[in-house]
Short mmCIF file of N, CA and C in Angstrom, two decimals:
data_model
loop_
_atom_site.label_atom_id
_atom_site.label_comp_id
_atom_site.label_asym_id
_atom_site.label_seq_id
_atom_site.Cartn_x
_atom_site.Cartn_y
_atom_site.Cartn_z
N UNK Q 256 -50.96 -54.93 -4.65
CA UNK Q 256 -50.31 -54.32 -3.51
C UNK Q 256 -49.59 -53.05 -3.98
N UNK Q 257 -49.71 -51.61 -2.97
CA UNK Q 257 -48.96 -50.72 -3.57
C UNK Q 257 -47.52 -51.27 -3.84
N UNK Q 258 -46.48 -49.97 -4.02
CA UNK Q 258 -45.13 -50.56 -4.34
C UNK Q 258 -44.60 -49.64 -3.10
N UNK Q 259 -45.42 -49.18 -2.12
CA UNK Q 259 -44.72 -48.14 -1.00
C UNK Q 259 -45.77 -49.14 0.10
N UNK Q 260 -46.39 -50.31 -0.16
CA UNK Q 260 -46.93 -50.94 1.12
C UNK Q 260 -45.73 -51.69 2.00
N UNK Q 261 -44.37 -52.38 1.21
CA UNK Q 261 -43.52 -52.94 2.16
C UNK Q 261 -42.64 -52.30 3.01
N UNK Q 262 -42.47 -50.82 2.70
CA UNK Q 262 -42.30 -49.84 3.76
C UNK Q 262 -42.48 -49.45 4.65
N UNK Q 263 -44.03 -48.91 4.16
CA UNK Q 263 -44.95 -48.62 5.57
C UNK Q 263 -45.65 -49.76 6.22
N UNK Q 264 -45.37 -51.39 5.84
CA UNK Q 264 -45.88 -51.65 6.59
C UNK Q 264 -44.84 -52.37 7.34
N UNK Q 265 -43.42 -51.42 7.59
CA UNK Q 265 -42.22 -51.39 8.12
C UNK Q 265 -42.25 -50.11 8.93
N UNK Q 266 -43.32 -49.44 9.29
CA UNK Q 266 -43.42 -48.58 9.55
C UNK Q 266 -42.95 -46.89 9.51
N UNK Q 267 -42.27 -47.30 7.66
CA UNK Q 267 -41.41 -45.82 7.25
C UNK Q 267 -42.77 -45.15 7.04
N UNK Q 268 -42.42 -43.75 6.88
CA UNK Q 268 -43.19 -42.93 6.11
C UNK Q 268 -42.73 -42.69 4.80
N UNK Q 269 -43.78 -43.04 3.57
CA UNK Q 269 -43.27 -42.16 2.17
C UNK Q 269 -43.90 -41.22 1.73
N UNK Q 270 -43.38 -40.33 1.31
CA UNK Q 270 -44.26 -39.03 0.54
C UNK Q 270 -43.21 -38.47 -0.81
N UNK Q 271 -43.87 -37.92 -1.30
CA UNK Q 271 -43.35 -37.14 -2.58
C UNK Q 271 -42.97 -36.07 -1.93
N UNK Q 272 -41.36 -35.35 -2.56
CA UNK Q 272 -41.11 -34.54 -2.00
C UNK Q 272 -41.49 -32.94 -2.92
N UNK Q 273 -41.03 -32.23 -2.11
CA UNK Q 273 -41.52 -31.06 -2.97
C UNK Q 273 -40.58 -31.14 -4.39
N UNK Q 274 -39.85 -31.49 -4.72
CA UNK Q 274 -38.48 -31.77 -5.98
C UNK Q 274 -39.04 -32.79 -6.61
N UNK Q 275 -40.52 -33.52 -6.38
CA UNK Q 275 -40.91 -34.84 -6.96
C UNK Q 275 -40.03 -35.89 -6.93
N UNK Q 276 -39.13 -35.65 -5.96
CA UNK Q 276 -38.32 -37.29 -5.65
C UNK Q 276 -39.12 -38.04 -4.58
N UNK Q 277 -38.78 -38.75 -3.67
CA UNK Q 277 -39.79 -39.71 -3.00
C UNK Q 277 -38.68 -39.57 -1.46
N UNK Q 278 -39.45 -39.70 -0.51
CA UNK Q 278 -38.34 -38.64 0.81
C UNK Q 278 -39.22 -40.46 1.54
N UNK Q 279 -38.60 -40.99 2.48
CA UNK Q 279 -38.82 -42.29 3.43
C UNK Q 279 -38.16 -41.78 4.08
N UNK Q 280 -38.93 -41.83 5.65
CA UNK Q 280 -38.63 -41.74 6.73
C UNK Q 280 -38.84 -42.73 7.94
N UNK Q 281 -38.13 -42.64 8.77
CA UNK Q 281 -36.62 -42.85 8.69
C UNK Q 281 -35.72 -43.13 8.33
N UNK Q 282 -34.57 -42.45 7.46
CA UNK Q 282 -33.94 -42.75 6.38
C UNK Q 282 -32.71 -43.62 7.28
N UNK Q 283 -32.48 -43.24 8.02
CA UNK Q 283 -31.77 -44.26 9.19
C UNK Q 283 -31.97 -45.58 9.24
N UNK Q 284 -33.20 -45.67 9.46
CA UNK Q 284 -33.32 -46.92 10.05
C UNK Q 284 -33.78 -47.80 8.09
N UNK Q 285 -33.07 -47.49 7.20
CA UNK Q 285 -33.50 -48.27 5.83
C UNK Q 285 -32.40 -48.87 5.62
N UNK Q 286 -32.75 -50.32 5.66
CA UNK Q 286 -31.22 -51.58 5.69
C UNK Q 286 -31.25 -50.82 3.89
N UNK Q 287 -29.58 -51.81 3.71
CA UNK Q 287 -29.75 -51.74 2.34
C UNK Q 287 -30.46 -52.32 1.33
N UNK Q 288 -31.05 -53.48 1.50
CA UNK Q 288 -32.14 -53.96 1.10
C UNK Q 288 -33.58 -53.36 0.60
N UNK Q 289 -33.93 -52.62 1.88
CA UNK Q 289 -34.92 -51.51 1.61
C UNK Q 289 -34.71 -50.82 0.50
N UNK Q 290 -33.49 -50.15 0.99
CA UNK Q 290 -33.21 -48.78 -0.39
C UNK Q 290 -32.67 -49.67 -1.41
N UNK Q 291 -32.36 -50.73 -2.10
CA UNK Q 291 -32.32 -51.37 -3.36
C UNK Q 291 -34.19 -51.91 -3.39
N UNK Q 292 -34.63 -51.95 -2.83
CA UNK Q 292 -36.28 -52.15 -3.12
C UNK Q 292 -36.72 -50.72 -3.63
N UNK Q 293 -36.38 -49.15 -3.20
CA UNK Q 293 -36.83 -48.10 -3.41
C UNK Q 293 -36.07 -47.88 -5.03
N UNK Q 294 -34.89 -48.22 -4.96
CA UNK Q 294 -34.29 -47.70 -6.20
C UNK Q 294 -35.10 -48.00 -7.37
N UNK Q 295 -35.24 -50.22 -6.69
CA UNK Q 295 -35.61 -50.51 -8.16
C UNK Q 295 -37.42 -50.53 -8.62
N UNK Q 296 -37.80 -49.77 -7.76
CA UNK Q 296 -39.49 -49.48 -7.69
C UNK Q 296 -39.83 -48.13 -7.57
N UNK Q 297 -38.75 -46.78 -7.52
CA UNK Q 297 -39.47 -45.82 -7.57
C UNK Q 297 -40.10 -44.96 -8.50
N UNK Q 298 -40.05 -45.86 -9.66
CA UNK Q 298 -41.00 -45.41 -10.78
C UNK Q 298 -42.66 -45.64 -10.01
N UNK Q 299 -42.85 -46.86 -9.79
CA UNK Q 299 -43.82 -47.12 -9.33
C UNK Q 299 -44.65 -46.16 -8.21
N UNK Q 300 -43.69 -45.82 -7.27
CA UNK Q 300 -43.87 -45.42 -5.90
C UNK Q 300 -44.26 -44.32 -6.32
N UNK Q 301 -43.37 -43.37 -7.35
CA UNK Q 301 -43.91 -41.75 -7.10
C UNK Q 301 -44.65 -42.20 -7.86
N UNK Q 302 -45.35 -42.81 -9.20
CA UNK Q 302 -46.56 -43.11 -9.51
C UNK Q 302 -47.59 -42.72 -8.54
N UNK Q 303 -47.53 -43.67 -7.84
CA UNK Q 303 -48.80 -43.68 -6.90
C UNK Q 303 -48.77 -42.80 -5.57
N UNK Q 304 -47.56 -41.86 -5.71
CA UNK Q 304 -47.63 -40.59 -4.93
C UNK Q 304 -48.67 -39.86 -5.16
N UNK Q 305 -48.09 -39.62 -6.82
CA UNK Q 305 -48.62 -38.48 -7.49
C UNK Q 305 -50.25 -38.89 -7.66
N UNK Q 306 -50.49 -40.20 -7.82
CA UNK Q 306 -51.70 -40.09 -8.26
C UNK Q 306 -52.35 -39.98 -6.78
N UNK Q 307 -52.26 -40.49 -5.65
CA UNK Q 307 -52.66 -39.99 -3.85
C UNK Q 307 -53.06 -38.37 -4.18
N UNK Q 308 -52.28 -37.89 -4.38
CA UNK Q 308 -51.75 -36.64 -4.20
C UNK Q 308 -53.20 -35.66 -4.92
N UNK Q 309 -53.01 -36.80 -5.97
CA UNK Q 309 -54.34 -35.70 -7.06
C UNK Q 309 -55.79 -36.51 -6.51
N UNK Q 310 -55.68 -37.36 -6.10
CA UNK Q 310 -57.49 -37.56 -5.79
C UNK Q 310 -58.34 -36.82 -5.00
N UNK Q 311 -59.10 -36.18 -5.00
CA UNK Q 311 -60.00 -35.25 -4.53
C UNK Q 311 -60.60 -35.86 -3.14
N UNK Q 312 -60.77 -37.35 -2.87
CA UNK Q 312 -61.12 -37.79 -2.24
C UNK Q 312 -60.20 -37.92 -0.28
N UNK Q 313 -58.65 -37.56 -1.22
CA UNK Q 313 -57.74 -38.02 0.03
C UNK Q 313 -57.30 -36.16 0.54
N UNK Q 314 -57.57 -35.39 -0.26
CA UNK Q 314 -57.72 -33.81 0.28
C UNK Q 314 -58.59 -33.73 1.36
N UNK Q 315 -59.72 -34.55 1.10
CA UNK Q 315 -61.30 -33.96 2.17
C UNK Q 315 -61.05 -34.91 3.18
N UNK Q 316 -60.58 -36.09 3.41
CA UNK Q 316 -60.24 -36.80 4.05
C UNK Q 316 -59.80 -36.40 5.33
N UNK Q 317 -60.22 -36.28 6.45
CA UNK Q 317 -59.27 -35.98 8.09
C UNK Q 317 -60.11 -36.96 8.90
N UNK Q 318 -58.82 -37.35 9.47
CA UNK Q 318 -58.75 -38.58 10.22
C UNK Q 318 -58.46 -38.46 11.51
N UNK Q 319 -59.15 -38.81 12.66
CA UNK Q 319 -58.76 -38.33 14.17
C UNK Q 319 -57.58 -39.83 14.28
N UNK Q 320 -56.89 -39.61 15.52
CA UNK Q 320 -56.56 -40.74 15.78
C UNK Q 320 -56.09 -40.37 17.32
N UNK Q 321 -55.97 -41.13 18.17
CA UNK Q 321 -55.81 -41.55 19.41
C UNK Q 321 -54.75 -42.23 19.57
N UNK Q 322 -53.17 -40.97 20.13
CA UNK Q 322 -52.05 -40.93 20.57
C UNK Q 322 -52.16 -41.65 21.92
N UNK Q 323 -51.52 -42.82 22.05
CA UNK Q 323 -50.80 -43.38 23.23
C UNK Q 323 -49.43 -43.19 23.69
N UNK Q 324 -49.08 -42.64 24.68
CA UNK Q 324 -47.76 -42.54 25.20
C UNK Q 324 -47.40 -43.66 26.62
N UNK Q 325 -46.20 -43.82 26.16
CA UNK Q 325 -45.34 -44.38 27.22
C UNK Q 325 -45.48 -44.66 28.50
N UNK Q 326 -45.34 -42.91 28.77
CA UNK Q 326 -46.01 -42.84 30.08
C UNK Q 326 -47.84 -42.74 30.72
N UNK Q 327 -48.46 -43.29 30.26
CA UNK Q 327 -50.08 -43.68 30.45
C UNK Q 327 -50.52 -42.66 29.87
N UNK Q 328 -50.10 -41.51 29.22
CA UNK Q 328 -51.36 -40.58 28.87
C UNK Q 328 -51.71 -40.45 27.56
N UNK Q 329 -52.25 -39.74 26.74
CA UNK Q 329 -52.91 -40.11 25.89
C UNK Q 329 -53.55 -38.43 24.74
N UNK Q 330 -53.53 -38.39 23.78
CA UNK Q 330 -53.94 -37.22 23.36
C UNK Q 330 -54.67 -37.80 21.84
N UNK Q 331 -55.16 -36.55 21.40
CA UNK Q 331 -56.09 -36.77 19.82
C UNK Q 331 -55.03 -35.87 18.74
N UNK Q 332 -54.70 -36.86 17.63
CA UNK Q 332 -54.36 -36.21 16.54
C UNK Q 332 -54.98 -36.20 15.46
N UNK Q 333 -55.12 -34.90 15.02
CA UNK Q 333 -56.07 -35.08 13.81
C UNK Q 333 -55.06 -35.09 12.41
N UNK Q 334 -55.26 -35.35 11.49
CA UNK Q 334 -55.07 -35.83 10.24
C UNK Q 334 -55.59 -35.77 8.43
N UNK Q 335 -54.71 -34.83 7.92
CA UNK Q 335 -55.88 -33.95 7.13
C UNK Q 335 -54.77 -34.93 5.44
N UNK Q 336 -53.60 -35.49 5.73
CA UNK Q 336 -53.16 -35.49 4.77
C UNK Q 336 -53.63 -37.48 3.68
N UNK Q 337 -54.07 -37.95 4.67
CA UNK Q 337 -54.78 -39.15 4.55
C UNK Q 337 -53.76 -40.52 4.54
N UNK Q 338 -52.74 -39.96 5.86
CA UNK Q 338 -51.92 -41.02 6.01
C UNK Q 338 -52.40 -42.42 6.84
N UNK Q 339 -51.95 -43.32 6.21
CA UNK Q 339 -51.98 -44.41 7.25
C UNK Q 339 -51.94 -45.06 8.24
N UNK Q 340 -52.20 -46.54 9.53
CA UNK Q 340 -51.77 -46.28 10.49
C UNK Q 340 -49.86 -45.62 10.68
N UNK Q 341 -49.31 -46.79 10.00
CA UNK Q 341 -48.02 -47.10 9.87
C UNK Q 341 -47.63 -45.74 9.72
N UNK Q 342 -48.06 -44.70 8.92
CA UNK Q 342 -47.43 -43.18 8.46
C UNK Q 342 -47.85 -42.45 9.87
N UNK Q 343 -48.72 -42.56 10.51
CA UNK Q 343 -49.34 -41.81 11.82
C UNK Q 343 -48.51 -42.21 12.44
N UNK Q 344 -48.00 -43.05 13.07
CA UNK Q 344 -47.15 -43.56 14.00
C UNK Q 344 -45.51 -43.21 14.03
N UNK Q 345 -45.64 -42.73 12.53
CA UNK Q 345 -43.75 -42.57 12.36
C UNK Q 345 -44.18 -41.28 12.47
N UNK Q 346 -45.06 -40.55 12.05
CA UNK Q 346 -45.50 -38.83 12.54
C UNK Q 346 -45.38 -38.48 13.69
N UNK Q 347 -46.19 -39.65 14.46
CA UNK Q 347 -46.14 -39.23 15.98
C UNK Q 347 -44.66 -38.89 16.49
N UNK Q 348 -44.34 -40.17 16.27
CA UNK Q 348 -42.72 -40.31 17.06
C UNK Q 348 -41.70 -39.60 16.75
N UNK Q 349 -42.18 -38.79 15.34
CA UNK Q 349 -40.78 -37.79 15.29
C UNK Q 349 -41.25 -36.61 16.04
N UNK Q 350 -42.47 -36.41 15.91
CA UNK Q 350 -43.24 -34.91 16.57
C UNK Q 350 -43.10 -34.99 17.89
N UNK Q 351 -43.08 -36.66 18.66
CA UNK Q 351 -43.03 -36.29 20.24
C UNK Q 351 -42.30 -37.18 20.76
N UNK Q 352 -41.01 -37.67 19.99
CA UNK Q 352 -40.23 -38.57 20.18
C UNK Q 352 -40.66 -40.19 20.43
N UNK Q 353 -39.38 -40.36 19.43
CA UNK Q 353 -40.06 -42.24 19.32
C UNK Q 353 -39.86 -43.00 20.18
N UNK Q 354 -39.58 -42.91 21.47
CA UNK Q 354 -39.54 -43.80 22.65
C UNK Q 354 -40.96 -43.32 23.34
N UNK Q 355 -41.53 -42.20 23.19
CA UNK Q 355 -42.36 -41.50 24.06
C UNK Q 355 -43.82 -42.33 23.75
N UNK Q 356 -44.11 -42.62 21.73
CA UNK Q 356 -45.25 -42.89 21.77
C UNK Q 356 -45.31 -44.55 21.59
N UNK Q 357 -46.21 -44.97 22.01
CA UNK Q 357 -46.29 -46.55 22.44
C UNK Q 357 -47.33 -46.89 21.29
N UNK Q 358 -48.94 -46.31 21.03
CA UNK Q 358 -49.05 -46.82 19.50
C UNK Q 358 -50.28 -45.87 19.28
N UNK Q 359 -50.61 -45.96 17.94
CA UNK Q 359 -51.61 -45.26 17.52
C UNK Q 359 -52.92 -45.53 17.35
N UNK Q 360 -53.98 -44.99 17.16
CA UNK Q 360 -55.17 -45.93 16.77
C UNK Q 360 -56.12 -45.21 16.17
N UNK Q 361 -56.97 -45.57 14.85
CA UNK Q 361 -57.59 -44.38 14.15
C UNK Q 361 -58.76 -44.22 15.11
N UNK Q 362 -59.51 -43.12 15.49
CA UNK Q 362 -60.74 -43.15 15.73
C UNK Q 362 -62.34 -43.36 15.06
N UNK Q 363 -62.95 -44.02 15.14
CA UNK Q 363 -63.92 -44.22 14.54
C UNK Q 363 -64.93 -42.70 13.89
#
């Protein structure tokens, strides 16, 4: 199992930041529990940032996915950085507010 899967599949986002520290979002919503899980694993985590980061495979990678909102409507986001559902969904909701989107779904 990664060491950034009990996060996102808490629905944070993690990424390496540009300073090579490790940035989780929503930093709000991380009990303290969480962030003593990040402290004592982020050797691990930017590990497997960095190595995401360098595979050639997750560059070429774009991913459509199919935005659901709140109010019944619906749009296409595309996806070039090779995030997850869990990372798409915390994308959405900061880009179009997190009450607005109801859920995500990759497209085939």
């Amino acid at each position: 199992m990664s060491a950034a899967a009990p996060l996102r599949d808490r629905g944070f986002l993690v990424e390496l930041a540009k300073t090579g520290g490790v940035v989780v979002r929503p930093a709000k919503q991380l009990t303290d529990d969480l962030r003593r899980y990040v402290r004592t694993h982020l050797t691990e985590i930017k590990r497997e940032l960095k190595e995401a980061a360098n595979d050639p495979r997750r560059t070429q990678s774009v991913q459509a996915w199919t935005v659901h909102f709140t109010n019944g409507r619906g749009c296409t986001a595309v996806n070039v950085t090779g995030a997850d559902r869990s990372a798409m969904v915390e994308e959405c909701r900061e880009r179009f507010g997190r009450d607005a989107v109801d859920s995500v779904e990759a497209q085939a």
